[in-house]
Coordinates of N, CA and C in Angstrom, one line a residue:
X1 N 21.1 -9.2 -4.0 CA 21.4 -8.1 -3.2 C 20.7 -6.8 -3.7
X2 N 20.9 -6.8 -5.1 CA 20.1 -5.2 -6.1 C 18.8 -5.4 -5.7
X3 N 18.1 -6.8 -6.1 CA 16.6 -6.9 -5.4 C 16.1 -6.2 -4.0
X4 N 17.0 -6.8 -3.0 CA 16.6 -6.4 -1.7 C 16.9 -4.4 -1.4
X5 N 17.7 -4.1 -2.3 CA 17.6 -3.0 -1.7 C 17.0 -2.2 -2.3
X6 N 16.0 -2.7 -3.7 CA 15.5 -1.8 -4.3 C 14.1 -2.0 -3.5
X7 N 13.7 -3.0 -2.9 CA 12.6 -3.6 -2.0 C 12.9 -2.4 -0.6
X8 N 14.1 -2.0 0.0 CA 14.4 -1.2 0.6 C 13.9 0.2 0.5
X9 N 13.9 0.5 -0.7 CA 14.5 1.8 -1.5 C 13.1 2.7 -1.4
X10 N 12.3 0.9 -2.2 CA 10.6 1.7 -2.4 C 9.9 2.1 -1.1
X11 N 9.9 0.9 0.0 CA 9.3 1.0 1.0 C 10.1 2.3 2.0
X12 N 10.6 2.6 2.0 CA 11.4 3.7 2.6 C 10.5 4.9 1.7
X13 N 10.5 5.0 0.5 CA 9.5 5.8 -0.3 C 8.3 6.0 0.0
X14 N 7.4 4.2 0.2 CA 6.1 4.9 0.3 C 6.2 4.9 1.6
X15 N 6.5 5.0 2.4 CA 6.2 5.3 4.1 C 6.3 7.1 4.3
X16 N 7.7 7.2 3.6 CA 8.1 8.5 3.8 C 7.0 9.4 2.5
X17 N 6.3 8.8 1.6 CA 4.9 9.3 1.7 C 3.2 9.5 2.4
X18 N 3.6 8.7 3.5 CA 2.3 8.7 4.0 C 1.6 7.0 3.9
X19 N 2.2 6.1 3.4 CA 1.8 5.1 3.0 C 2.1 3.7 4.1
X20 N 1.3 2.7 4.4 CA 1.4 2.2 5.4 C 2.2 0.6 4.6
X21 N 2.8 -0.1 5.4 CA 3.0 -1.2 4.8 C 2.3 -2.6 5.3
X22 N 1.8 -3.4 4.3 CA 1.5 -4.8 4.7 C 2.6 -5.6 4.8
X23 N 2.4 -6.1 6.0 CA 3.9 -7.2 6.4 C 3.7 -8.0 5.6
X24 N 2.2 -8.9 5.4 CA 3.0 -10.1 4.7 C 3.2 -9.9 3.7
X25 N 3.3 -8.5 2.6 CA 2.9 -8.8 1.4 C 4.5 -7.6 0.9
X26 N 5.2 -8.0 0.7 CA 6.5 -6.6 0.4 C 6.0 -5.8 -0.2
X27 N 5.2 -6.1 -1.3 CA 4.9 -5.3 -2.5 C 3.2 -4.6 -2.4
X28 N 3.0 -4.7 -1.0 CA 1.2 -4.5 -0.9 C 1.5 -3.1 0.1
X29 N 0.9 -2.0 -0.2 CA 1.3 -0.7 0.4 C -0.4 -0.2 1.0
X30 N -0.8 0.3 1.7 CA -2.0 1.2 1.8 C -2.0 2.5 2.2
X31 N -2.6 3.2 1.0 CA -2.6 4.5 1.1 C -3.1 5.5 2.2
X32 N -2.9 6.6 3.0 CA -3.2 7.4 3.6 C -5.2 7.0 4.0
X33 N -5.7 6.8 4.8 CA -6.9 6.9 5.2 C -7.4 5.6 4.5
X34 N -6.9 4.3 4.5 CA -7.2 3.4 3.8 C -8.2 2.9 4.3
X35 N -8.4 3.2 6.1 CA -8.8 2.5 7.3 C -10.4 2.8 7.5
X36 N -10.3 4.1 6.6 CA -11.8 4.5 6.9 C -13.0 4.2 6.3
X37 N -13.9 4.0 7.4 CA -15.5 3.5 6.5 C -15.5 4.4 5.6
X38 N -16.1 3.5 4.3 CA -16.9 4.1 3.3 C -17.8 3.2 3.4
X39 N -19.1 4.0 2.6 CA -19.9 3.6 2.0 C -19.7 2.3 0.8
X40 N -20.6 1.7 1.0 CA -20.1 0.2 -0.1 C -21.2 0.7 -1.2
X41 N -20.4 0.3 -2.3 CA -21.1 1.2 -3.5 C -22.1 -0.2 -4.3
X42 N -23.2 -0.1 -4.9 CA -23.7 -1.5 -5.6 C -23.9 -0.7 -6.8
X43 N -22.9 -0.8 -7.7 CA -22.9 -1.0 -8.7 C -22.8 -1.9 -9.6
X44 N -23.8 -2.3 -10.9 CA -24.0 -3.6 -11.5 C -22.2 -3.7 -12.2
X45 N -21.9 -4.5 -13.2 CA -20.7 -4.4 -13.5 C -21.0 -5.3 -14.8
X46 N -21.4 -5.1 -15.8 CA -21.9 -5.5 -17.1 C -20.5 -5.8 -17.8

């Protein structure tokens, strides 16, 4: 029950920051403008 409502607690947090939720994922949040094109960057990664 402490689980679920701390699962409550956060998502009530990040929404009421601006933050969107993924259904399937409890713990997967996306930030404000997550939606918008960017540029895809190529950088090598050594």
């Amino acid at each position: 029950a402490a689980a679920q409502a701390n699962r409550a607690r956060l998502r009530d947090a990040m929404i009421a920051g601006g933050f969107t939720v993924y259904e399937g994922e409890w713990w997967h949040f996306d930030g404000p403008g997550a939606a918008a094109e960017r540029p895809i960057l190529d950088v090598p990664v050594d």
